[in-house]
């Protein structure tokens, strides 16, 4: 799986070779330094990228049809942990051992299916293709960095050479009894404290005579290490911010002559794209982390712009509305707030005539009370929240209700056409009073 012999020269491998090498040396999820499953930390450690940048990228990709969540769950299934033999998905089909239990892996598979079923759409498919393409390019040009070491089980058992045994010869010779005493050689002991230059004396505690001492020369002291050169500060962040300001200034100047394209929401989107590009470049050059603090609030504003306030935010659209019209002329065509609540009571209207009105809120609550016997055609919807539309209730993200209710007395009398909607999080309630 690893080793210098398998390293691919950046940009030299074919598509098939790159994909095979990616699978063989795919990132391994660490047990330390991870936030959830360690996918961002694994990719960052593998290719030398700041994991914080990758976590932000996963969050941003989530808003493109759920591509970030689907890719994260797939990586969780297909990336093994540091000390595991295989990934959870491979262990599920019996191709090795993984620390993830079978029940947990099955739960991950169900989560992937649920994410694709509920959130995935064409935008999500395109987002997943873009993320996969970026991973391919990342491995193609940085796959030679930090290649994971092969687990011990993949290196194979170590071959050992058995010790050679020498057979012991046998003999039938019977020893004969000793007839002669064994002669003990006699030596002349040296006089006490005699000094023999050729042999260390017995009293020498070092076991060596002074003439045999061979002491090494004193080692030359090592020079003090040179101080590390200060790390050059990356200019990616400053260049990115300057480019973003330049674009905003240009948009302000040419907006009167360029039509409606340079709206505040389009400008926010382009600036977010510039900040994202700066963070990607900074992940390779060791800079750009400060751009995260600018990108997060702008991303929240961009989400609000596209989901909550698609028609623009009005500065005076904050607060509560309480309306109790008593004549048809008193009913406004639109009751609107960006943030707040709207409460419209139509029970004081006359029993005949036709009324058409809209009550809409970006974030908040809408409550409309209609007369008991009025003929009501109503459409109710909430971006994220609960809807109670003349007794029909919905919740979650699929809350649209369209119905016609003629009341207990049947057709005839006051006719009301109503649209009650919350484009963001909130509740919608239309009831009879």
Coordinates of C-alpha atoms in Angstrom, one line a residue:
X1 CA 0.0 0.0 0.0
X2 CA 2.9 2.3 0.7
X3 CA 6.5 2.8 0.1
X4 CA 8.7 4.9 -2.0
X5 CA 8.5 2.3 -4.8
X6 CA 4.8 3.0 -5.2
X7 CA 4.9 6.7 -5.2
X8 CA 3.5 8.3 -8.3
X9 CA 5.1 11.3 -9.9
X10 CA 2.7 14.2 -9.6
X11 CA 0.6 14.6 -12.9
X12 CA 2.3 11.6 -14.6
X13 CA -0.2 8.8 -14.0
X14 CA -3.2 8.0 -16.1
X15 CA -6.8 8.3 -14.9
X16 CA -7.0 4.6 -14.2
X17 CA -3.6 4.5 -12.4
X18 CA -4.6 7.5 -10.3
X19 CA -7.9 5.9 -9.2
X20 CA -6.1 2.6 -8.4
X21 CA -3.4 4.4 -6.4
X22 CA -6.0 6.5 -4.6
X23 CA -7.8 3.4 -3.5
X24 CA -4.6 1.6 -2.4
X25 CA -3.3 4.6 -0.5
X26 CA -6.6 6.3 0.5
X27 CA -6.7 8.4 3.6
X28 CA -7.0 6.7 7.0
X29 CA -9.2 8.2 9.6
X30 CA -7.2 9.1 12.8
X31 CA -8.5 8.4 16.2
X32 CA -7.0 11.6 17.6
X33 CA -7.8 15.2 16.5
X34 CA -11.0 14.4 14.8
X35 CA -14.4 16.1 15.4
X36 CA -16.9 13.5 14.1
X37 CA -15.6 10.6 12.1
X38 CA -12.2 12.0 11.2
X39 CA -12.8 12.3 7.4
X40 CA -11.6 15.9 7.2
X41 CA -8.6 15.1 9.4
X42 CA -7.8 12.1 7.3
X43 CA -7.8 14.0 4.0
X44 CA -5.9 16.9 5.6
X45 CA -3.2 14.6 7.0
X46 CA -2.9 12.6 3.8
X47 CA -2.5 15.5 1.4
X48 CA -1.0 18.2 3.7
X49 CA -4.0 20.5 3.9
X50 CA -5.4 22.2 7.0
X51 CA -8.4 20.2 8.2
X52 CA -10.2 23.4 9.2
X53 CA -10.3 24.4 5.5
X54 CA -11.8 21.0 4.6
X55 CA -14.5 21.2 7.3
X56 CA -15.6 24.5 6.0
X57 CA -15.6 23.0 2.5
X58 CA -17.9 20.2 3.7
X59 CA -20.3 22.7 5.2
X60 CA -20.4 24.8 2.0
X61 CA -20.9 21.7 -0.1
X62 CA -23.9 20.7 2.0
X63 CA -25.8 23.6 0.6
X64 CA -25.4 22.3 -2.9
X65 CA -28.2 19.6 -2.7
X66 CA -26.6 17.9 0.3
X67 CA -23.4 16.9 -1.6
X68 CA -21.3 17.6 1.5
X69 CA -23.3 15.3 3.8
X70 CA -23.4 12.5 1.2
X71 CA -19.7 12.7 0.5
X72 CA -18.8 12.7 4.2
X73 CA -21.0 9.6 4.9
X74 CA -19.5 7.8 1.9
X75 CA -16.0 8.6 3.1
X76 CA -16.9 7.4 6.6
X77 CA -17.9 4.1 5.0
X78 CA -14.9 3.7 2.6
X79 CA -12.0 5.2 4.6
X80 CA -10.5 2.8 7.2
X81 CA -9.3 3.9 10.6
X82 CA -5.6 4.1 11.2
X83 CA -5.2 0.6 12.9
X84 CA -8.0 -1.2 11.0
X85 CA -7.4 -3.7 8.2
X86 CA -10.2 -2.4 6.0
X87 CA -13.0 0.2 5.8
X88 CA -16.4 -0.4 7.5
X89 CA -18.0 -1.1 4.1
X90 CA -15.4 -3.8 3.2
X91 CA -15.7 -5.3 6.7
X92 CA -19.5 -5.5 6.2
X93 CA -19.0 -7.9 3.2
X94 CA -16.3 -9.9 5.0
X95 CA -13.2 -8.5 3.4
X96 CA -11.2 -7.8 6.6
X97 CA -11.6 -6.4 10.1
X98 CA -12.9 -3.0 11.1
X99 CA -13.4 -1.4 14.5
X100 CA -16.9 -0.3 13.4
X101 CA -19.5 -2.8 14.4
X102 CA -21.8 -4.4 11.8
X103 CA -24.9 -2.7 13.3
X104 CA -23.2 0.7 13.1
X105 CA -22.1 0.2 9.5
X106 CA -25.6 -0.8 8.5
X107 CA -26.8 2.4 10.2
X108 CA -24.3 4.4 8.1
X109 CA -25.6 2.7 4.9
X110 CA -29.1 3.6 5.9
X111 CA -28.0 7.2 6.6
X112 CA -26.5 7.5 3.1
X113 CA -29.7 6.2 1.5
X114 CA -31.8 8.6 3.6
X115 CA -29.5 11.5 2.7
X116 CA -29.8 10.7 -1.0
X117 CA -33.6 10.2 -0.8
X118 CA -34.5 13.3 1.2
X119 CA -31.9 16.0 0.3
X120 CA -30.2 14.8 -2.9
X121 CA -31.4 16.4 -6.2
X122 CA -29.7 17.4 -9.5
X123 CA -27.8 20.1 -7.7
X124 CA -26.6 17.6 -5.2
X125 CA -25.5 15.2 -8.0
X126 CA -23.5 18.0 -9.7
X127 CA -22.0 19.0 -6.3
X128 CA -20.9 15.4 -5.6
X129 CA -19.3 15.3 -9.1
X130 CA -17.4 18.5 -8.4
X131 CA -16.2 17.2 -5.0
X132 CA -15.1 13.9 -6.5
X133 CA -13.3 15.7 -9.2
X134 CA -11.5 17.9 -6.7
X135 CA -10.5 14.8 -4.8
X136 CA -9.1 13.2 -8.0
X137 CA -7.0 16.3 -8.8
X138 CA -5.9 16.5 -5.2
X139 CA -4.6 12.9 -5.3
X140 CA -3.1 13.3 -8.8
X141 CA -0.9 16.2 -7.8
X142 CA -0.4 15.5 -4.1
X143 CA -0.8 11.8 -3.8
X144 CA 2.9 11.3 -3.2
X145 CA 2.7 13.1 0.1
X146 CA 2.2 11.4 3.5
X147 CA 1.4 8.0 2.0
X148 CA 0.0 5.8 4.8
X149 CA 2.1 2.9 6.1
X150 CA 0.7 -0.5 5.4
X151 CA -0.8 -2.3 8.4
X152 CA 1.2 -5.1 9.8
X153 CA -1.3 -7.7 8.4
X154 CA -0.7 -6.5 4.9
X155 CA 3.1 -6.9 5.0
X156 CA 2.7 -10.7 5.4
X157 CA 4.2 -13.0 8.0
X158 CA 7.9 -12.7 8.5
X159 CA 9.9 -15.7 7.2
X160 CA 12.2 -17.2 9.7
X161 CA 14.9 -19.8 9.1
X162 CA 14.7 -22.7 11.5
X163 CA 17.7 -23.4 13.6
X164 CA 19.9 -26.2 12.3
X165 CA 20.2 -29.1 14.6
X166 CA 23.2 -31.3 14.6
X167 CA 22.6 -35.0 15.6
X168 CA 24.6 -36.2 18.5
X169 CA 26.6 -39.2 17.7
X170 CA 26.1 -42.4 19.7
X171 CA 28.8 -44.7 21.0
X172 CA 28.9 -48.1 22.5
X173 CA 32.3 -47.7 24.0
X174 CA 32.3 -48.4 27.7
X175 CA 34.7 -46.2 29.7
X176 CA 37.3 -48.1 31.5
X177 CA 37.9 -47.7 35.2
X178 CA 40.5 -45.2 36.2
X179 CA 43.8 -46.9 37.0
X180 CA 46.1 -44.0 37.2
X181 CA 45.6 -40.9 39.2
X182 CA 45.2 -37.7 37.3
X183 CA 48.3 -35.6 37.3
X184 CA 47.6 -32.1 38.4
X185 CA 50.1 -29.6 36.9
X186 CA 51.9 -27.5 39.3
X187 CA 52.7 -23.8 38.8
X188 CA 54.9 -21.5 40.7
X189 CA 52.8 -18.8 42.3
X190 CA 54.2 -15.3 41.8
X191 CA 55.2 -13.5 45.0
X192 CA 52.6 -11.4 46.7
X193 CA 52.0 -8.0 45.1
X194 CA 54.3 -8.8 42.2
X195 CA 53.9 -6.5 39.2
X196 CA 54.0 -8.2 35.8
X197 CA 53.9 -5.7 33.0
X198 CA 52.4 -8.2 30.6
X199 CA 49.3 -8.9 32.7
X200 CA 46.9 -6.7 34.8
X201 CA 47.4 -7.3 38.5
X202 CA 44.7 -8.9 40.5
X203 CA 44.3 -5.8 42.7
X204 CA 43.5 -3.4 39.8
X205 CA 39.9 -2.4 40.3
X206 CA 39.6 -1.4 36.7
X207 CA 40.8 -4.8 35.4
X208 CA 43.4 -3.1 33.3
X209 CA 46.9 -2.0 34.1
X210 CA 47.7 1.7 33.6
X211 CA 49.6 1.0 30.4
X212 CA 46.4 -0.6 29.0
X213 CA 44.2 2.4 29.7
X214 CA 42.9 3.7 26.4
X215 CA 40.7 6.7 27.2
X216 CA 39.0 8.6 24.3
X217 CA 39.9 12.1 23.5
X218 CA 37.4 14.7 24.8
X219 CA 34.6 15.2 22.3
X220 CA 34.4 18.5 20.6
X221 CA 31.2 20.3 21.8
X222 CA 28.5 20.6 19.2
X223 CA 27.8 24.1 18.0
X224 CA 24.6 25.8 19.1
X225 CA 21.8 25.2 16.6
X226 CA 21.0 28.1 14.4
X227 CA 17.7 29.8 15.2
X228 CA 14.9 28.9 12.8
X229 CA 14.2 31.4 10.2
X230 CA 10.8 33.2 10.7
X231 CA 8.1 31.7 8.6
X232 CA 7.1 34.0 5.8
X233 CA 3.6 35.2 6.2
X234 CA 1.3 34.1 3.3
X235 CA -0.2 36.9 1.2
X236 CA -3.1 34.8 0.1
X237 CA -5.5 36.3 2.6
X238 CA -4.6 39.9 1.9
X239 CA -4.8 39.4 -1.9
X240 CA -8.2 37.7 -1.6
X241 CA -9.7 40.4 0.6
X242 CA -8.3 43.1 -1.7
X243 CA -9.8 41.3 -4.7
X244 CA -13.2 41.1 -3.0
X245 CA -13.2 44.8 -2.1
X246 CA -12.2 45.6 -5.7
X247 CA -15.1 43.6 -7.0
X248 CA -17.6 45.2 -4.6
X249 CA -16.4 48.7 -5.5
X250 CA -16.6 47.9 -9.2
X251 CA -20.2 46.5 -8.7
X252 CA -21.3 49.7 -6.9
X253 CA -19.9 51.8 -9.8
X254 CA -21.4 49.9 -12.7
X255 CA -24.6 48.8 -11.0
X256 CA -26.7 51.7 -12.4
X257 CA -25.6 50.8 -15.9
X258 CA -25.7 47.0 -15.7
X259 CA -29.4 46.4 -15.0
X260 CA -30.5 44.2 -12.0
X261 CA -27.8 41.6 -12.1
X262 CA -25.6 43.3 -9.6
X263 CA -28.1 42.9 -6.7
X264 CA -26.8 42.6 -3.2
X265 CA -27.4 38.8 -3.2
X266 CA -25.4 38.3 -6.4
X267 CA -22.5 40.4 -4.9
X268 CA -22.6 38.3 -1.8
X269 CA -22.4 35.1 -3.9
X270 CA -19.4 36.3 -5.9
X271 CA -17.6 37.5 -2.8
X272 CA -18.2 34.1 -1.2
X273 CA -16.7 32.5 -4.3
X274 CA -13.6 34.6 -4.1
X275 CA -13.2 33.8 -0.4
X276 CA -13.6 30.1 -1.1
X277 CA -11.0 30.3 -3.9
X278 CA -8.6 32.1 -1.5
X279 CA -9.1 29.4 1.2
X280 CA -8.4 26.6 -1.4
X281 CA -5.2 28.3 -2.5
X282 CA -4.2 29.1 1.1
X283 CA -4.6 25.4 2.0
X284 CA -1.6 24.7 -0.3
X285 CA 0.5 27.7 0.6
X286 CA -0.1 27.7 4.4
X287 CA -2.3 30.8 4.6
X288 CA -5.8 32.1 4.3
X289 CA -7.2 30.8 7.6
X290 CA -8.4 34.3 8.5
X291 CA -10.8 34.2 5.5
X292 CA -13.0 31.7 7.5
X293 CA -14.1 34.5 9.8
X294 CA -15.3 36.5 6.8
X295 CA -16.8 33.5 4.9
X296 CA -19.1 32.2 7.7
X297 CA -21.3 35.3 8.2
X298 CA -21.4 35.9 4.5
X299 CA -22.5 32.2 4.0
X300 CA -25.3 32.7 6.6
X301 CA -26.4 35.9 4.8
X302 CA -26.3 34.1 1.4
X303 CA -28.5 31.3 2.8
X304 CA -31.0 33.9 4.2
X305 CA -30.9 35.7 0.8
X306 CA -31.8 32.6 -1.2
X307 CA -34.1 30.8 1.2
X308 CA -35.7 33.3 3.5
X309 CA -35.7 36.6 1.5
X310 CA -35.6 35.7 -2.2
X311 CA -37.2 39.0 -3.1
X312 CA -34.9 41.1 -1.1
X313 CA -34.8 42.3 2.5
X314 CA -36.6 45.5 3.5
X315 CA -35.2 47.4 6.5
X316 CA -38.7 48.3 7.7
X317 CA -40.0 44.7 7.4
X318 CA -39.2 43.8 11.0
X319 CA -41.9 43.6 13.7
X320 CA -45.4 42.4 14.3
X321 CA -48.6 43.1 12.4
X322 CA -52.1 43.0 14.0
X323 CA -55.0 43.6 11.6
X324 CA -58.7 43.5 12.3
X325 CA -60.5 44.8 9.1
X326 CA -64.3 45.3 9.3
X327 CA -64.9 46.1 5.7
X328 CA -63.7 44.6 2.4
X329 CA -62.0 47.9 1.6
X330 CA -59.9 47.7 4.8
X331 CA -58.3 44.4 3.8
X332 CA -54.8 45.0 2.4
X333 CA -53.7 43.1 -0.6
X334 CA -50.4 42.0 1.1
X335 CA -49.4 41.8 4.8
X336 CA -45.7 41.3 4.8
X337 CA -42.8 41.1 7.3
X338 CA -39.2 39.9 6.9
X339 CA -38.9 39.0 10.5
X340 CA -41.8 39.0 12.9
X341 CA -45.4 37.8 13.1
X342 CA -48.6 38.6 11.3
X343 CA -52.0 38.1 12.9
X344 CA -55.0 38.9 10.6
X345 CA -58.6 38.5 11.9
X346 CA -61.2 38.5 9.1
X347 CA -64.2 37.5 11.3
X348 CA -65.5 41.1 11.3
X349 CA -66.1 41.3 7.5
X350 CA -69.6 41.3 6.1
X351 CA -71.2 38.1 5.1
X352 CA -71.1 38.7 1.3
X353 CA -68.5 39.9 -1.2
X354 CA -65.0 38.7 -2.3
X355 CA -61.7 39.2 -0.6
X356 CA -58.2 38.3 -1.8
X357 CA -55.1 38.8 0.4
X358 CA -51.6 37.5 1.1
X359 CA -50.0 37.2 4.5
X360 CA -46.2 36.4 4.3
X361 CA -43.3 36.4 6.7
X362 CA -39.6 35.6 6.1
X363 CA -38.9 34.3 9.6
X364 CA -41.8 34.1 12.1
X365 CA -45.4 33.2 12.4
X366 CA -48.6 33.8 10.3
X367 CA -52.0 33.5 11.8
X368 CA -55.2 34.2 9.9
X369 CA -58.7 33.8 11.3
X370 CA -61.6 33.5 8.8
X371 CA -65.4 33.7 9.4
X372 CA -67.2 30.5 10.3
X373 CA -69.4 30.3 7.1
X374 CA -67.1 31.9 4.5
X375 CA -66.1 30.0 1.4
X376 CA -62.3 29.9 1.7
X377 CA -59.7 29.0 -1.0
X378 CA -56.3 28.9 0.8
X379 CA -52.7 28.0 0.1
X380 CA -50.5 27.5 3.2
X381 CA -46.7 26.9 3.2
X382 CA -43.8 27.1 5.6
X383 CA -40.1 26.7 4.6
X384 CA -39.2 24.8 7.8
X385 CA -41.9 24.4 10.5
X386 CA -45.5 23.5 11.0
X387 CA -48.7 24.3 9.1
X388 CA -52.3 24.0 10.3
X389 CA -54.5 24.9 7.3
X390 CA -58.2 24.7 8.2
X391 CA -57.6 21.4 10.1
X392 CA -55.0 19.9 7.7
X393 CA -51.7 19.7 9.4
X394 CA -48.2 19.3 8.0
X395 CA -44.7 19.5 9.5
X396 CA -41.0 19.4 8.5
X397 CA -39.9 20.6 5.1
X398 CA -42.9 19.4 3.0
X399 CA -45.6 21.7 4.4
X400 CA -47.5 23.0 1.3
X401 CA -51.3 22.7 1.6
X402 CA -53.8 23.9 -1.0
X403 CA -57.5 23.4 -0.3
X404 CA -61.0 24.9 -0.7
X405 CA -63.4 24.8 2.3
X406 CA -67.0 26.0 1.9
X407 CA -67.8 26.0 5.6
X408 CA -70.6 24.2 7.4
X409 CA -73.3 26.0 5.5
X410 CA -72.0 25.1 2.1
X411 CA -71.5 27.3 -0.9
X412 CA -72.6 30.9 -0.7
X413 CA -71.8 34.0 1.2
X414 CA -68.4 35.7 1.7
X415 CA -65.7 34.4 -0.6
X416 CA -62.0 34.6 0.6
X417 CA -58.9 33.8 -1.5
X418 CA -55.9 33.6 0.9
X419 CA -52.2 32.9 0.7
X420 CA -50.5 32.4 4.1
X421 CA -46.8 31.7 3.8
X422 CA -43.5 31.6 5.8
X423 CA -40.5 31.4 3.5
X424 CA -38.1 30.5 6.3
X425 CA -38.5 28.8 9.7
X426 CA -41.8 29.5 11.4
X427 CA -45.5 28.4 11.7
X428 CA -48.6 29.0 9.6
X429 CA -52.1 28.7 11.1
X430 CA -55.4 29.4 9.2
X431 CA -58.5 28.6 11.2
X432 CA -62.2 29.5 11.5
X433 CA -63.4 31.8 14.3

